[in-house]
mmCIF file of C-alpha atoms and ligand atoms in Angstrom:
data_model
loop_
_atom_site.group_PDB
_atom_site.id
_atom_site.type_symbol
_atom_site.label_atom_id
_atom_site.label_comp_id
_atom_site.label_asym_id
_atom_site.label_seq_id
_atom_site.Cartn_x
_atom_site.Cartn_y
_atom_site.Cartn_z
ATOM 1 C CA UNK A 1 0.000 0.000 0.000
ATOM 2 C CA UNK A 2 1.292 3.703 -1.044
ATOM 3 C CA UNK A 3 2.098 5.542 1.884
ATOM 4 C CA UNK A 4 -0.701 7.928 1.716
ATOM 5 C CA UNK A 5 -3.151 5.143 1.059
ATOM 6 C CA UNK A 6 -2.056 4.004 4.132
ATOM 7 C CA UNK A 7 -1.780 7.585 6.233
ATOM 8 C CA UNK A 8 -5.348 8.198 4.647
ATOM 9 C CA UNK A 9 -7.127 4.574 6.320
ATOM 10 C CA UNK A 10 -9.822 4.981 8.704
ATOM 11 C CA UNK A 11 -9.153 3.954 12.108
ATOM 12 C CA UNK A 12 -10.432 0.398 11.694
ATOM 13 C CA UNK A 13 -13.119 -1.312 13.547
ATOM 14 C CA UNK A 14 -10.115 -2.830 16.229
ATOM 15 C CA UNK A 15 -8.538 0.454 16.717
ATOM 16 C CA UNK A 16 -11.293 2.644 17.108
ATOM 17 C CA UNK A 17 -12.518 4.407 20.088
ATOM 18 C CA UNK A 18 -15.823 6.070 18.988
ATOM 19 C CA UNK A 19 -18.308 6.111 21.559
ATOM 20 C CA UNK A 20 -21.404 5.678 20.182
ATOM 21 C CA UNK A 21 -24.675 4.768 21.746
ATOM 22 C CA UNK A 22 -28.622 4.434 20.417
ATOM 23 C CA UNK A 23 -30.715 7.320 21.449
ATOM 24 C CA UNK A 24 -33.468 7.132 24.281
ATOM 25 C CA UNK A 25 -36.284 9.490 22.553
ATOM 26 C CA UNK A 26 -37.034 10.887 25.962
ATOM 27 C CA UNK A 27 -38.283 14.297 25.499
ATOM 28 C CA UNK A 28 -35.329 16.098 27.306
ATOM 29 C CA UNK A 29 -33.073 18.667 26.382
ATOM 30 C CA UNK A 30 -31.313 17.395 22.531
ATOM 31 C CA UNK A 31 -27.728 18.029 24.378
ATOM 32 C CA UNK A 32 -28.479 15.926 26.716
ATOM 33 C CA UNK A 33 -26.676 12.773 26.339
ATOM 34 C CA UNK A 34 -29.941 10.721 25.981
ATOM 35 C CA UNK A 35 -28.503 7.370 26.920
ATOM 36 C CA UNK A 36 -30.286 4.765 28.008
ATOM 37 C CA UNK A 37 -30.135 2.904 31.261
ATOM 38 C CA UNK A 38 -28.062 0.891 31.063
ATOM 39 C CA UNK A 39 -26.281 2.437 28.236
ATOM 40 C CA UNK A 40 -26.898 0.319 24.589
ATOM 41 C CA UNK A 41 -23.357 0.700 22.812
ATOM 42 C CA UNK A 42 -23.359 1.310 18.957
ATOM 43 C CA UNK A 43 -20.521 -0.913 17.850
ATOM 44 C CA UNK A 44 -17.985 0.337 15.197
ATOM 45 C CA UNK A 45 -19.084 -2.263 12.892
ATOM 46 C CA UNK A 46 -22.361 -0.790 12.961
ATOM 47 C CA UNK A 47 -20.875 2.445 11.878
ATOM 48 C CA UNK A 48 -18.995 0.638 9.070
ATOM 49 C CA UNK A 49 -22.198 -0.971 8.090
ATOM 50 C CA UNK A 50 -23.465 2.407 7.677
ATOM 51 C CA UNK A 51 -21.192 3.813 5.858
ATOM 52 C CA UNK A 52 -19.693 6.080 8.705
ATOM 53 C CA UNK A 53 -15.829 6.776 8.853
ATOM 54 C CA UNK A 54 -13.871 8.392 10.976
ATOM 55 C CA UNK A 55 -10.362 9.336 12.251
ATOM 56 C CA UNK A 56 -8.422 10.858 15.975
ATOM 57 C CA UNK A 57 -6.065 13.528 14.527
ATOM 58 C CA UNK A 58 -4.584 15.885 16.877
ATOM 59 C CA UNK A 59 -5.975 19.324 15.911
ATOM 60 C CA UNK A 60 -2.536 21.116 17.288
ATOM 61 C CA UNK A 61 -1.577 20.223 14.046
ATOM 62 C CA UNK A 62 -4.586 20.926 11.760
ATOM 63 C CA UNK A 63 -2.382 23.164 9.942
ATOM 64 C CA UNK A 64 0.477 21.147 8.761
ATOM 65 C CA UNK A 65 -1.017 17.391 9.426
ATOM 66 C CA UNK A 66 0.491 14.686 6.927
ATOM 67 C CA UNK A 67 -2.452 12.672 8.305
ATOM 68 C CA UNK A 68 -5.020 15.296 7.302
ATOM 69 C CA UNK A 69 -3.097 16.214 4.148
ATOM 70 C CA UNK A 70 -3.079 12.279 2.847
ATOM 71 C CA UNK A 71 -7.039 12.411 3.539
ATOM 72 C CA UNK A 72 -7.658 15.203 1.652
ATOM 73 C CA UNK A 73 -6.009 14.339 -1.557
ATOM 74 C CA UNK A 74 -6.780 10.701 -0.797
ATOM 75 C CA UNK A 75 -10.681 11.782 -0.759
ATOM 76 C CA UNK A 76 -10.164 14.822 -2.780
ATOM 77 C CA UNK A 77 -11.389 17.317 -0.278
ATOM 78 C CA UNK A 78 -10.425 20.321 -2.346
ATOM 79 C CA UNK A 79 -12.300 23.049 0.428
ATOM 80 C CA UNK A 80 -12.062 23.496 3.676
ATOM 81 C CA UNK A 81 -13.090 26.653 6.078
ATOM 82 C CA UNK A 82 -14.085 26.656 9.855
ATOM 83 C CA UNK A 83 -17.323 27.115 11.719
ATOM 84 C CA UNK A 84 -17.764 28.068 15.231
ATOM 85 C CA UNK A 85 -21.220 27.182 16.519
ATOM 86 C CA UNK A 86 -21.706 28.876 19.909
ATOM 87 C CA UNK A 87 -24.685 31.724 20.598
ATOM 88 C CA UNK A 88 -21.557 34.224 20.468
ATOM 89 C CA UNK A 89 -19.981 33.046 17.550
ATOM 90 C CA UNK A 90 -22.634 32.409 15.070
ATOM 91 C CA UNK A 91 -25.209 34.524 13.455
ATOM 92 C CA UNK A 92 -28.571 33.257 13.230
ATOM 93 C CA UNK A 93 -27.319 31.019 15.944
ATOM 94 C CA UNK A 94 -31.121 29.852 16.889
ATOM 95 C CA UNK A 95 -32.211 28.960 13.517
ATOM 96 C CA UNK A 96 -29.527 27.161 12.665
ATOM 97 C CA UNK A 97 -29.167 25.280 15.623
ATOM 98 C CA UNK A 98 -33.085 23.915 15.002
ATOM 99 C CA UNK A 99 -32.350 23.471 11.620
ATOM 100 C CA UNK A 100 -29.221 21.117 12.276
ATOM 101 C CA UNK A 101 -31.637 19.298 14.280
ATOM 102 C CA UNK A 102 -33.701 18.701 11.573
ATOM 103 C CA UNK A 103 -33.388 14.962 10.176
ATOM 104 C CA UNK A 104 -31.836 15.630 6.656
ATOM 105 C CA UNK A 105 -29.458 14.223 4.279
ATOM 106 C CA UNK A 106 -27.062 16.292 1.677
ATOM 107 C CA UNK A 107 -26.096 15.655 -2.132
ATOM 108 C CA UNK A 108 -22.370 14.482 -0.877
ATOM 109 C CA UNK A 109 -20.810 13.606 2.193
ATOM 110 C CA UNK A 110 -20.723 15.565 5.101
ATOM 111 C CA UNK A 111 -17.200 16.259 6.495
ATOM 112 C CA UNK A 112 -16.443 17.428 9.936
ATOM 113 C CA UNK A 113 -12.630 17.621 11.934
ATOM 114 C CA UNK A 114 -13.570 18.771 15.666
ATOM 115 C CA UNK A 115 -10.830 21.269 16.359
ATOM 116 C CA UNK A 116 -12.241 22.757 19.900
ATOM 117 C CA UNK A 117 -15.399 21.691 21.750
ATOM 118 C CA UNK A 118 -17.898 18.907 21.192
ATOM 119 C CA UNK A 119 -21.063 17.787 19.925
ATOM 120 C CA UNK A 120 -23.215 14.994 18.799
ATOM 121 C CA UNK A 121 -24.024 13.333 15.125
ATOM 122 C CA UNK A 122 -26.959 11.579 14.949
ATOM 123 C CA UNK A 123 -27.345 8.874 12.282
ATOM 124 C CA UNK A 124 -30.215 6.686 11.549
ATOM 125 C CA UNK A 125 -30.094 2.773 11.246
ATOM 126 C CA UNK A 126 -32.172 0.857 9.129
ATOM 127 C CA UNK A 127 -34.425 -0.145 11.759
ATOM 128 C CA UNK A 128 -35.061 3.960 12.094
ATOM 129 C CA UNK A 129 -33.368 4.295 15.426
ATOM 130 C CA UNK A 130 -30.928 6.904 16.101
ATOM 131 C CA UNK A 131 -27.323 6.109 16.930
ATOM 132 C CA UNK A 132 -25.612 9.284 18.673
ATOM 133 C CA UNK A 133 -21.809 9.298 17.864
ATOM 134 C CA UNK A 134 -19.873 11.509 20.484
ATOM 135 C CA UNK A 135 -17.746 13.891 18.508
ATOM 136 C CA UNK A 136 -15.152 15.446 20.989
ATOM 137 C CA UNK A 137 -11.794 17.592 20.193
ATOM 138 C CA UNK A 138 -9.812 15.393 17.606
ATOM 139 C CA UNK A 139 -12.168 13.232 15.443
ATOM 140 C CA UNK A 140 -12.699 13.779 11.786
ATOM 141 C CA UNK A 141 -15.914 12.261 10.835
ATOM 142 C CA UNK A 142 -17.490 11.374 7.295
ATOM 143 C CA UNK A 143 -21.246 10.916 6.995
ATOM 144 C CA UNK A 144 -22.112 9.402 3.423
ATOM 145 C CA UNK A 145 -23.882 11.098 0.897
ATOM 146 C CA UNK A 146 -27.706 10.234 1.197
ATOM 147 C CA UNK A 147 -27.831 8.957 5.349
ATOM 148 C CA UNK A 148 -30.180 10.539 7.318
ATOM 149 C CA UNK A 149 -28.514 12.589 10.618
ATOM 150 C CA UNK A 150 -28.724 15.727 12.525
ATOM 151 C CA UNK A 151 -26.396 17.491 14.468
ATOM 152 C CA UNK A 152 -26.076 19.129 17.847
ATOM 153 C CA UNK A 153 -24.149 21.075 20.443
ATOM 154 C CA UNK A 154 -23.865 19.167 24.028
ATOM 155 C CA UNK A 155 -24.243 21.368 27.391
ATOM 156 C CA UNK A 156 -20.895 23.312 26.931
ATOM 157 C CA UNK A 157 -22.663 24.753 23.839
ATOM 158 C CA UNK A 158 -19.638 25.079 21.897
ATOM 159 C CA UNK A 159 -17.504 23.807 19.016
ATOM 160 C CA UNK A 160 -14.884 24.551 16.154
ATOM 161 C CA UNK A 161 -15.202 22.294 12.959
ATOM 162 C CA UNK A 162 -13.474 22.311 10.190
ATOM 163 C CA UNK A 163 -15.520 21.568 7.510
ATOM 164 C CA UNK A 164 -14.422 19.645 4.070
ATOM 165 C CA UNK A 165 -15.833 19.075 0.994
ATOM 166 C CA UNK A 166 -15.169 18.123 -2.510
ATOM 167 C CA UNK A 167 -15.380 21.300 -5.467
ATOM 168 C CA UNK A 168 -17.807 23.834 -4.553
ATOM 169 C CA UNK A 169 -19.610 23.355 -1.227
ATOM 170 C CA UNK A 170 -22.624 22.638 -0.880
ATOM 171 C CA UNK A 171 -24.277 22.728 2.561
ATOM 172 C CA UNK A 172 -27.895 22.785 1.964
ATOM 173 C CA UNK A 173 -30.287 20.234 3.827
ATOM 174 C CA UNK A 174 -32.686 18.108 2.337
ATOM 175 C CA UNK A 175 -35.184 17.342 4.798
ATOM 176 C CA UNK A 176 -36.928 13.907 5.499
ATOM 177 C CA UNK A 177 -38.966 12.423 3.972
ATOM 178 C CA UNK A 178 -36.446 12.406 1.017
ATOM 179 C CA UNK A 179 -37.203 8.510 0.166
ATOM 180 C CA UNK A 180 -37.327 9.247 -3.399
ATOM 181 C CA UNK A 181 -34.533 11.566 -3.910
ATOM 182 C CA UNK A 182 -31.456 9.729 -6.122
ATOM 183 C CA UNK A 183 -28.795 10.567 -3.112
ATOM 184 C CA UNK A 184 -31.078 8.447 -0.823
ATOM 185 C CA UNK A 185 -31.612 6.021 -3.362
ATOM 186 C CA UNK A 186 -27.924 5.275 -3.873
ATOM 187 C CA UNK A 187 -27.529 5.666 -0.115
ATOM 188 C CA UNK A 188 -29.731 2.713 0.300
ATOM 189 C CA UNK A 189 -28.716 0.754 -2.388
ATOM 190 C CA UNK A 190 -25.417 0.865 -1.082
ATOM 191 C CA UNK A 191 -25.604 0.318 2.433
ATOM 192 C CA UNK A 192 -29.417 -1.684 3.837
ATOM 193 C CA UNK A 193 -28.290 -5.232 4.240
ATOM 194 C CA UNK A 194 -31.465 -6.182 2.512
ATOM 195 C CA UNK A 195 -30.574 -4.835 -0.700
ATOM 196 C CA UNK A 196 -27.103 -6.087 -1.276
ATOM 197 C CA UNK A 197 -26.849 -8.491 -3.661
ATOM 198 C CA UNK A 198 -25.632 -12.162 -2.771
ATOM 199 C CA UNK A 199 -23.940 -14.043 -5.051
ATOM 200 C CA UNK A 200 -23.944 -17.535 -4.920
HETATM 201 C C1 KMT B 301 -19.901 20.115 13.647
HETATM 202 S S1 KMT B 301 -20.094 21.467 12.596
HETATM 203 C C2 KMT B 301 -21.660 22.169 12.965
HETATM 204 C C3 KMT B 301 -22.790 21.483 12.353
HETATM 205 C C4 KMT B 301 -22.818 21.562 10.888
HETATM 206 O O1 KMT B 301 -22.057 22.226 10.253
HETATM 207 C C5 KMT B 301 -23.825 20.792 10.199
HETATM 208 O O2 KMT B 301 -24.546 20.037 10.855
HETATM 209 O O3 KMT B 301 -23.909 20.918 8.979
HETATM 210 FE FE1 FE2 B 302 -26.027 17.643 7.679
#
């Protein structure tokens, strides 16, 4: 394997410490952590199965990171900027906040490196429960193109992401129900177990 084929892996399943859990629909606060009791874990092979990938880089170096640099060209992230989602720090904080929140999907991937703070992704499984994937200072995370999610801040209300994306970005949400839209389509064709093909 080159060497930026290999820089560029995902942390495999063995390596990986994700936290993920599912999500107890409880009514309370969305930053809330909204585990059950006792906790149900979300294993990385779930998150593989789903088409989830993700990294631990150390953001000290999100300037000049070989790591980073071999994903990007590996993946051809061509644009990156920074958000800061905090009420201080971005305008329009409220609507945007609710609108994260919103279960959606986007035309191509969505691409997040948590340089400060924290927050939540939450993905849906094909048994339409939410798995909440704990996104604190260091992980790079890639949703696919077409999975349904939402985002949100935990209780310290704060977080710096760098976001990446292929040409041109592209950040508008497409809101369930989005069944019949092509990037859901391919999203499912992909990824539900019952679709694959088996060949004998
Ligand atoms: C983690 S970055 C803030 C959220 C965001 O940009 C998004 O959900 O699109
Ligand atoms: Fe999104």
């Amino acid at each position: 394997m080159a060497d930026i084929d290999r820089l560029a892996e995902p942390d495999s399943v063995e390596s990986s410490n994700l936290q993920a859990w599912y999500y107890d629909d409880n009514g309370e606060d969305q930053r809330l952590p909204h585990r059950y009791e006792p906790n149900q874990p979300a294993s990385p092979e779930k998150l593989r199965d789903l088409g989830v990938l993700y990294w631990k880089l150390d953001p000290d170096q999100h300037e000049s990171d070989p790591k980073l640099e071999a994903i990007r060209k590996k993946r051809g992230y061509s644009y990156q900027d920074i958000i800061t989602v905090s009420p201080e720090k971005l305008s329009g904080y409220h609507e945007k906040i609710k609108s994260f929140f919103e279960e959606h999907l986007h035309t191509d991937e969505e691409i997040r490196y948590i340089l400060e703070g924290s927050g939540y992704f939450d993905v849906r499984d094909f048994d339409e429960r939410w798995i909440r994937i704990c996104c604190p200072e260091g992980t790079m995370i890639v949703l696919p193109e077409g999975i349904y999610h939402r985002f949100t801040l935990d209780q310290a209300d704060y977080i710096k992401a760098m976001r990446l994306f292929v040409g041109e970005p592209v950040w508008t949400p497409i809101n369930r129900p989005a069944d019949d839209h092509s990037s859901r389509k391919e999203y499912v064709t992909s990824f539900m177990p019952s679709t694959a093909v088996t060949v004998t």
